[in-house]
PDB file of C-alpha atoms in Angstrom:
ATOM      1  CA  UNK A   1       0.000   0.000   0.000  1.00  0.00           C
ATOM      2  CA  UNK A   2       0.971   3.667  -0.187  1.00  0.00           C
ATOM      3  CA  UNK A   3       3.387   4.975   2.378  1.00  0.00           C
ATOM      4  CA  UNK A   4       3.572   8.367   4.011  1.00  0.00           C
ATOM      5  CA  UNK A   5       3.820  11.099   1.426  1.00  0.00           C
ATOM      6  CA  UNK A   6       4.968  14.666   1.836  1.00  0.00           C
ATOM      7  CA  UNK A   7       4.839  17.699  -0.382  1.00  0.00           C
ATOM      8  CA  UNK A   8       6.617  19.584  -1.669  1.00  0.00           C
ATOM      9  CA  UNK A   9       9.821  17.566  -1.721  1.00  0.00           C
ATOM     10  CA  UNK A  10      11.844  20.768  -1.881  1.00  0.00           C
ATOM     11  CA  UNK A  11      10.924  24.313  -0.977  1.00  0.00           C
ATOM     12  CA  UNK A  12      13.072  27.396  -1.346  1.00  0.00           C
ATOM     13  CA  UNK A  13      11.715  30.580   0.163  1.00  0.00           C
ATOM     14  CA  UNK A  14      12.855  34.008   1.150  1.00  0.00           C
ATOM     15  CA  UNK A  15      13.333  35.062   4.728  1.00  0.00           C
ATOM     16  CA  UNK A  16      10.116  36.441   6.154  1.00  0.00           C
ATOM     17  CA  UNK A  17       7.749  34.485   3.927  1.00  0.00           C
ATOM     18  CA  UNK A  18       5.284  31.894   5.225  1.00  0.00           C
ATOM     19  CA  UNK A  19       5.471  28.265   4.101  1.00  0.00           C
ATOM     20  CA  UNK A  20       3.123  25.301   4.342  1.00  0.00           C
ATOM     21  CA  UNK A  21       4.317  21.722   4.325  1.00  0.00           C
ATOM     22  CA  UNK A  22       1.912  18.867   3.775  1.00  0.00           C
ATOM     23  CA  UNK A  23       1.865  15.303   5.073  1.00  0.00           C
ATOM     24  CA  UNK A  24      -0.426  12.496   3.958  1.00  0.00           C
ATOM     25  CA  UNK A  25      -0.152   9.666   6.480  1.00  0.00           C
ATOM     26  CA  UNK A  26      -0.826   6.021   5.804  1.00  0.00           C
ATOM     27  CA  UNK A  27      -4.556   5.424   5.679  1.00  0.00           C
ATOM     28  CA  UNK A  28      -5.890   4.258   9.025  1.00  0.00           C
ATOM     29  CA  UNK A  29      -2.943   5.494  11.039  1.00  0.00           C
ATOM     30  CA  UNK A  30      -4.217   7.476  14.005  1.00  0.00           C
ATOM     31  CA  UNK A  31      -0.913   8.943  15.159  1.00  0.00           C
ATOM     32  CA  UNK A  32       1.016  11.526  13.149  1.00  0.00           C
ATOM     33  CA  UNK A  33       4.336  13.104  14.004  1.00  0.00           C
ATOM     34  CA  UNK A  34       6.359  15.985  12.644  1.00  0.00           C
ATOM     35  CA  UNK A  35      10.149  16.093  13.047  1.00  0.00           C
ATOM     36  CA  UNK A  36      12.909  18.182  11.593  1.00  0.00           C
ATOM     37  CA  UNK A  37      16.539  17.489  10.866  1.00  0.00           C
ATOM     38  CA  UNK A  38      18.824  20.456  10.498  1.00  0.00           C
ATOM     39  CA  UNK A  39      22.067  20.110   8.563  1.00  0.00           C
ATOM     40  CA  UNK A  40      24.533  18.130  10.632  1.00  0.00           C
ATOM     41  CA  UNK A  41      22.049  17.785  13.485  1.00  0.00           C
ATOM     42  CA  UNK A  42      20.005  14.898  14.796  1.00  0.00           C
ATOM     43  CA  UNK A  43      16.282  14.493  14.448  1.00  0.00           C
ATOM     44  CA  UNK A  44      14.163  16.804  16.564  1.00  0.00           C
ATOM     45  CA  UNK A  45      10.549  16.204  17.552  1.00  0.00           C
ATOM     46  CA  UNK A  46       8.133  19.023  16.706  1.00  0.00           C
ATOM     47  CA  UNK A  47       4.511  17.995  17.229  1.00  0.00           C
ATOM     48  CA  UNK A  48       2.382  14.888  17.647  1.00  0.00           C
ATOM     49  CA  UNK A  49      -1.269  14.219  16.817  1.00  0.00           C
ATOM     50  CA  UNK A  50      -3.160  11.246  18.194  1.00  0.00           C
ATOM     51  CA  UNK A  51      -6.746  10.749  17.051  1.00  0.00           C
ATOM     52  CA  UNK A  52      -9.027  13.471  18.323  1.00  0.00           C
ATOM     53  CA  UNK A  53      -6.864  14.330  21.314  1.00  0.00           C
ATOM     54  CA  UNK A  54      -5.243  17.723  21.702  1.00  0.00           C
ATOM     55  CA  UNK A  55      -1.880  17.649  19.930  1.00  0.00           C
ATOM     56  CA  UNK A  56       1.382  17.579  21.839  1.00  0.00           C
ATOM     57  CA  UNK A  57       3.047  20.795  20.686  1.00  0.00           C
ATOM     58  CA  UNK A  58       5.903  20.667  23.164  1.00  0.00           C
ATOM     59  CA  UNK A  59       8.559  20.385  20.465  1.00  0.00           C
ATOM     60  CA  UNK A  60       7.607  23.428  18.421  1.00  0.00           C
ATOM     61  CA  UNK A  61      10.573  25.817  18.587  1.00  0.00           C
ATOM     62  CA  UNK A  62       8.608  29.066  18.483  1.00  0.00           C
ATOM     63  CA  UNK A  63       5.126  30.482  18.000  1.00  0.00           C
ATOM     64  CA  UNK A  64       5.939  30.921  14.311  1.00  0.00           C
ATOM     65  CA  UNK A  65       5.390  27.181  13.957  1.00  0.00           C
ATOM     66  CA  UNK A  66       1.924  25.640  13.931  1.00  0.00           C
ATOM     67  CA  UNK A  67       0.327  22.486  12.621  1.00  0.00           C
ATOM     68  CA  UNK A  68      -3.125  21.206  11.883  1.00  0.00           C
ATOM     69  CA  UNK A  69      -4.526  17.816  11.157  1.00  0.00           C
ATOM     70  CA  UNK A  70      -7.815  17.920   9.345  1.00  0.00           C
ATOM     71  CA  UNK A  71     -10.281  15.068   9.550  1.00  0.00           C
ATOM     72  CA  UNK A  72      -7.780  12.924  11.358  1.00  0.00           C
ATOM     73  CA  UNK A  73      -5.778  12.446   8.186  1.00  0.00           C
ATOM     74  CA  UNK A  74      -3.784  15.052   6.264  1.00  0.00           C
ATOM     75  CA  UNK A  75      -1.588  17.394   8.266  1.00  0.00           C
ATOM     76  CA  UNK A  76      -0.131  20.772   7.412  1.00  0.00           C
ATOM     77  CA  UNK A  77       2.878  22.295   9.156  1.00  0.00           C
ATOM     78  CA  UNK A  78       2.977  26.067   8.786  1.00  0.00           C
ATOM     79  CA  UNK A  79       6.005  28.222   9.431  1.00  0.00           C
ATOM     80  CA  UNK A  80       5.328  31.944   9.517  1.00  0.00           C
ATOM     81  CA  UNK A  81       7.915  34.645   8.861  1.00  0.00           C
ATOM     82  CA  UNK A  82      10.577  32.072   8.030  1.00  0.00           C
ATOM     83  CA  UNK A  83      14.120  32.568   9.268  1.00  0.00           C
ATOM     84  CA  UNK A  84      17.348  31.125   7.915  1.00  0.00           C
ATOM     85  CA  UNK A  85      17.642  28.865  10.956  1.00  0.00           C
ATOM     86  CA  UNK A  86      14.383  27.190   9.878  1.00  0.00           C
ATOM     87  CA  UNK A  87      16.255  25.593   6.983  1.00  0.00           C
ATOM     88  CA  UNK A  88      16.058  21.858   7.535  1.00  0.00           C
ATOM     89  CA  UNK A  89      14.458  18.670   6.312  1.00  0.00           C
ATOM     90  CA  UNK A  90      10.980  18.368   7.780  1.00  0.00           C
ATOM     91  CA  UNK A  91       9.888  14.772   8.246  1.00  0.00           C
ATOM     92  CA  UNK A  92       6.449  13.400   8.893  1.00  0.00           C
ATOM     93  CA  UNK A  93       5.739   9.958  10.323  1.00  0.00           C
ATOM     94  CA  UNK A  94       2.595   8.036  11.124  1.00  0.00           C
ATOM     95  CA  UNK A  95       1.777   4.984  13.172  1.00  0.00           C
ATOM     96  CA  UNK A  96      -1.252   2.824  13.782  1.00  0.00           C
ATOM     97  CA  UNK A  97      -1.633   3.920  17.346  1.00  0.00           C
ATOM     98  CA  UNK A  98       0.492   5.191  20.164  1.00  0.00           C
ATOM     99  CA  UNK A  99       0.629   4.313  23.789  1.00  0.00           C
ATOM    100  CA  UNK A 100       1.582   1.411  25.971  1.00  0.00           C
ATOM    101  CA  UNK A 101       3.693  -1.464  24.810  1.00  0.00           C
ATOM    102  CA  UNK A 102       1.837  -2.214  21.620  1.00  0.00           C
ATOM    103  CA  UNK A 103       3.315  -2.373  18.149  1.00  0.00           C
ATOM    104  CA  UNK A 104       3.938   1.229  17.247  1.00  0.00           C
ATOM    105  CA  UNK A 105       6.402   1.296  14.392  1.00  0.00           C
ATOM    106  CA  UNK A 106       6.557   4.757  12.895  1.00  0.00           C
ATOM    107  CA  UNK A 107       6.588   4.999   9.136  1.00  0.00           C
ATOM    108  CA  UNK A 108       8.453   8.024   7.826  1.00  0.00           C
ATOM    109  CA  UNK A 109       7.766  10.086   4.758  1.00  0.00           C
ATOM    110  CA  UNK A 110      10.555  11.195   2.421  1.00  0.00           C
ATOM    111  CA  UNK A 111      10.678  14.662   3.966  1.00  0.00           C
ATOM    112  CA  UNK A 112      10.493  18.222   2.675  1.00  0.00           C
ATOM    113  CA  UNK A 113      13.802  20.027   2.316  1.00  0.00           C
ATOM    114  CA  UNK A 114      13.207  23.657   3.253  1.00  0.00           C
ATOM    115  CA  UNK A 115      15.788  26.278   2.357  1.00  0.00           C
ATOM    116  CA  UNK A 116      15.308  29.811   3.611  1.00  0.00           C
ATOM    117  CA  UNK A 117      17.448  32.332   1.755  1.00  0.00           C
TER     118      UNK A 117
ATOM    119  CA  UNK B   1      24.279  15.591  28.270  1.00  0.00           C
ATOM    120  CA  UNK B   2      21.899  14.021  25.754  1.00  0.00           C
ATOM    121  CA  UNK B   3      19.170  11.793  27.110  1.00  0.00           C
ATOM    122  CA  UNK B   4      20.014   9.297  24.372  1.00  0.00           C
ATOM    123  CA  UNK B   5      23.634   8.581  23.554  1.00  0.00           C
ATOM    124  CA  UNK B   6      24.981   6.427  20.770  1.00  0.00           C
ATOM    125  CA  UNK B   7      28.406   4.999  20.178  1.00  0.00           C
ATOM    126  CA  UNK B   8      30.413   5.036  18.113  1.00  0.00           C
ATOM    127  CA  UNK B   9      29.591   8.230  16.222  1.00  0.00           C
ATOM    128  CA  UNK B  10      31.357   6.924  13.136  1.00  0.00           C
ATOM    129  CA  UNK B  11      32.251   3.379  12.202  1.00  0.00           C
ATOM    130  CA  UNK B  12      34.108   2.132   9.154  1.00  0.00           C
ATOM    131  CA  UNK B  13      34.441  -1.597   8.581  1.00  0.00           C
ATOM    132  CA  UNK B  14      35.297  -4.076   5.863  1.00  0.00           C
ATOM    133  CA  UNK B  15      32.593  -6.004   4.084  1.00  0.00           C
ATOM    134  CA  UNK B  16      31.698  -9.141   6.011  1.00  0.00           C
ATOM    135  CA  UNK B  17      32.549  -7.810   9.451  1.00  0.00           C
ATOM    136  CA  UNK B  18      30.193  -8.097  12.405  1.00  0.00           C
ATOM    137  CA  UNK B  19      28.938  -4.654  13.404  1.00  0.00           C
ATOM    138  CA  UNK B  20      27.713  -3.458  16.786  1.00  0.00           C
ATOM    139  CA  UNK B  21      26.165  -0.057  17.450  1.00  0.00           C
ATOM    140  CA  UNK B  22      25.271   0.926  20.996  1.00  0.00           C
ATOM    141  CA  UNK B  23      22.578   3.126  22.512  1.00  0.00           C
ATOM    142  CA  UNK B  24      22.252   4.219  26.125  1.00  0.00           C
ATOM    143  CA  UNK B  25      19.471   6.267  27.640  1.00  0.00           C
ATOM    144  CA  UNK B  26      18.915   7.883  30.966  1.00  0.00           C
ATOM    145  CA  UNK B  27      15.290   7.336  32.014  1.00  0.00           C
ATOM    146  CA  UNK B  28      12.637   4.664  31.972  1.00  0.00           C
ATOM    147  CA  UNK B  29      11.141   4.130  28.555  1.00  0.00           C
ATOM    148  CA  UNK B  30       8.126   2.460  27.019  1.00  0.00           C
ATOM    149  CA  UNK B  31       9.843   1.553  23.756  1.00  0.00           C
ATOM    150  CA  UNK B  32      13.063   1.973  21.823  1.00  0.00           C
ATOM    151  CA  UNK B  33      13.324   2.312  18.077  1.00  0.00           C
ATOM    152  CA  UNK B  34      16.207   1.709  15.711  1.00  0.00           C
ATOM    153  CA  UNK B  35      16.015   3.692  12.492  1.00  0.00           C
ATOM    154  CA  UNK B  36      18.139   3.646   9.349  1.00  0.00           C
ATOM    155  CA  UNK B  37      18.714   6.806   7.346  1.00  0.00           C
ATOM    156  CA  UNK B  38      20.164   6.328   3.896  1.00  0.00           C
ATOM    157  CA  UNK B  39      22.472   8.839   2.217  1.00  0.00           C
ATOM    158  CA  UNK B  40      19.493  10.175   0.230  1.00  0.00           C
ATOM    159  CA  UNK B  41      17.782  11.046   3.503  1.00  0.00           C
ATOM    160  CA  UNK B  42      14.961   8.501   3.613  1.00  0.00           C
ATOM    161  CA  UNK B  43      14.329   6.991   7.029  1.00  0.00           C
ATOM    162  CA  UNK B  44      13.336   3.389   7.554  1.00  0.00           C
ATOM    163  CA  UNK B  45      12.150   2.031  10.855  1.00  0.00           C
ATOM    164  CA  UNK B  46      14.125  -1.149  11.554  1.00  0.00           C
ATOM    165  CA  UNK B  47      12.935  -2.271  14.959  1.00  0.00           C
ATOM    166  CA  UNK B  48      10.763  -1.293  17.853  1.00  0.00           C
ATOM    167  CA  UNK B  49      11.736  -2.977  21.113  1.00  0.00           C
ATOM    168  CA  UNK B  50      10.307  -3.036  24.577  1.00  0.00           C
ATOM    169  CA  UNK B  51      12.257  -6.033  25.858  1.00  0.00           C
ATOM    170  CA  UNK B  52      14.535  -8.861  24.816  1.00  0.00           C
ATOM    171  CA  UNK B  53      15.716  -9.307  21.277  1.00  0.00           C
ATOM    172  CA  UNK B  54      14.417  -9.046  17.728  1.00  0.00           C
ATOM    173  CA  UNK B  55      15.940 -10.363  14.508  1.00  0.00           C
ATOM    174  CA  UNK B  56      15.251  -9.455  10.922  1.00  0.00           C
ATOM    175  CA  UNK B  57      17.518 -10.907   8.300  1.00  0.00           C
ATOM    176  CA  UNK B  58      21.095  -9.924   9.132  1.00  0.00           C
ATOM    177  CA  UNK B  59      19.969  -7.372  11.710  1.00  0.00           C
ATOM    178  CA  UNK B  60      19.594  -8.116  15.398  1.00  0.00           C
ATOM    179  CA  UNK B  61      18.467  -5.665  18.066  1.00  0.00           C
ATOM    180  CA  UNK B  62      18.689  -6.270  21.784  1.00  0.00           C
ATOM    181  CA  UNK B  63      17.610  -4.249  24.767  1.00  0.00           C
ATOM    182  CA  UNK B  64      18.426  -4.461  28.465  1.00  0.00           C
ATOM    183  CA  UNK B  65      15.813  -2.455  30.323  1.00  0.00           C
ATOM    184  CA  UNK B  66      17.608  -2.656  33.676  1.00  0.00           C
ATOM    185  CA  UNK B  67      20.872  -1.350  32.213  1.00  0.00           C
ATOM    186  CA  UNK B  68      19.073   1.183  29.961  1.00  0.00           C
ATOM    187  CA  UNK B  69      21.037  -0.041  26.972  1.00  0.00           C
ATOM    188  CA  UNK B  70      20.328  -1.349  23.512  1.00  0.00           C
ATOM    189  CA  UNK B  71      22.541  -2.698  20.761  1.00  0.00           C
ATOM    190  CA  UNK B  72      22.046  -3.081  17.042  1.00  0.00           C
ATOM    191  CA  UNK B  73      24.097  -5.811  15.392  1.00  0.00           C
ATOM    192  CA  UNK B  74      24.677  -6.422  11.701  1.00  0.00           C
ATOM    193  CA  UNK B  75      26.077  -9.776  10.647  1.00  0.00           C
ATOM    194  CA  UNK B  76      27.985 -10.294   7.390  1.00  0.00           C
ATOM    195  CA  UNK B  77      27.965  -6.549   6.711  1.00  0.00           C
ATOM    196  CA  UNK B  78      27.598  -5.339   3.147  1.00  0.00           C
ATOM    197  CA  UNK B  79      28.277  -1.969   1.489  1.00  0.00           C
ATOM    198  CA  UNK B  80      24.533  -1.448   1.117  1.00  0.00           C
ATOM    199  CA  UNK B  81      24.354  -1.359   4.933  1.00  0.00           C
ATOM    200  CA  UNK B  82      26.197   1.975   4.798  1.00  0.00           C
ATOM    201  CA  UNK B  83      23.856   4.487   6.392  1.00  0.00           C
ATOM    202  CA  UNK B  84      23.259   6.447   9.568  1.00  0.00           C
ATOM    203  CA  UNK B  85      21.685   4.344  12.288  1.00  0.00           C
ATOM    204  CA  UNK B  86      19.588   6.229  14.797  1.00  0.00           C
ATOM    205  CA  UNK B  87      18.359   5.125  18.187  1.00  0.00           C
ATOM    206  CA  UNK B  88      15.195   6.750  19.532  1.00  0.00           C
ATOM    207  CA  UNK B  89      13.317   6.249  22.774  1.00  0.00           C
ATOM    208  CA  UNK B  90       9.705   6.786  23.687  1.00  0.00           C
ATOM    209  CA  UNK B  91       9.381   7.794  27.298  1.00  0.00           C
ATOM    210  CA  UNK B  92       6.641   9.415  29.341  1.00  0.00           C
ATOM    211  CA  UNK B  93       9.216  11.614  31.078  1.00  0.00           C
ATOM    212  CA  UNK B  94      10.053  13.214  27.774  1.00  0.00           C
ATOM    213  CA  UNK B  95       6.431  14.053  27.200  1.00  0.00           C
ATOM    214  CA  UNK B  96       3.598  11.923  25.890  1.00  0.00           C
ATOM    215  CA  UNK B  97       4.518   9.749  22.976  1.00  0.00           C
ATOM    216  CA  UNK B  98       7.190  11.735  21.219  1.00  0.00           C
ATOM    217  CA  UNK B  99      10.488  10.148  20.360  1.00  0.00           C
ATOM    218  CA  UNK B 100      13.799  11.478  21.581  1.00  0.00           C
ATOM    219  CA  UNK B 101      16.620  10.713  19.216  1.00  0.00           C
ATOM    220  CA  UNK B 102      20.272   9.907  19.539  1.00  0.00           C
ATOM    221  CA  UNK B 103      22.676  11.713  17.263  1.00  0.00           C
ATOM    222  CA  UNK B 104      23.187   8.680  15.083  1.00  0.00           C
ATOM    223  CA  UNK B 105      26.039   6.399  14.106  1.00  0.00           C
ATOM    224  CA  UNK B 106      27.410   6.787  10.607  1.00  0.00           C
ATOM    225  CA  UNK B 107      28.345   3.344   9.292  1.00  0.00           C
ATOM    226  CA  UNK B 108      30.513   2.891   6.216  1.00  0.00           C
ATOM    227  CA  UNK B 109      31.148  -0.599   4.888  1.00  0.00           C
ATOM    228  CA  UNK B 110      34.082  -0.846   2.505  1.00  0.00           C
ATOM    229  CA  UNK B 111      33.967  -3.515  -0.204  1.00  0.00           C
TER     230      UNK B 111
END
């Protein structure tokens, strides 16, 4: 079946502009995660959605970052007034469900490479 | 100090060698993941562990909950195994169900 897809694959923008990144999780997956990987850095958690629960936004680096998940499926990560330090690969992952000791393998999308000039 | 530490940071080995990558973490966890990131950037989830050992092909992952340590082993290594291997833990202390990642081990297998 189809995996996690993300769009666009690459995005170049000017400092100060807003950008939207899209994630289509695997159908039926209730949990959705956003991460970013800056050049030379490890992966960093941004935000987590689980079903209809309030999202865990504890990883968002500033109030310029926000995310929505509509209808429990597609998610959009929005970065307002982009800065050069926002340049990174933004990765989305989904899993069947989260919590406890159950099988919870996360399936990653290919990522969106964001470059802020 | 990172909550999740991996060693070594870089590892170069000859084809056929047995490879071990280590991951240590500092708090109680509900699960530990091993991920593989290829040079093109794609990430593949290799294992999710909560106890004991799992095997898939030439890959073996073990975890010792008491010692807060996990290892990823690769038998009969091959150049196509060259990638960055990332350990990640899921722990309530870090907040809900997010993963906290190690910095990765860059593995290069020379033919």
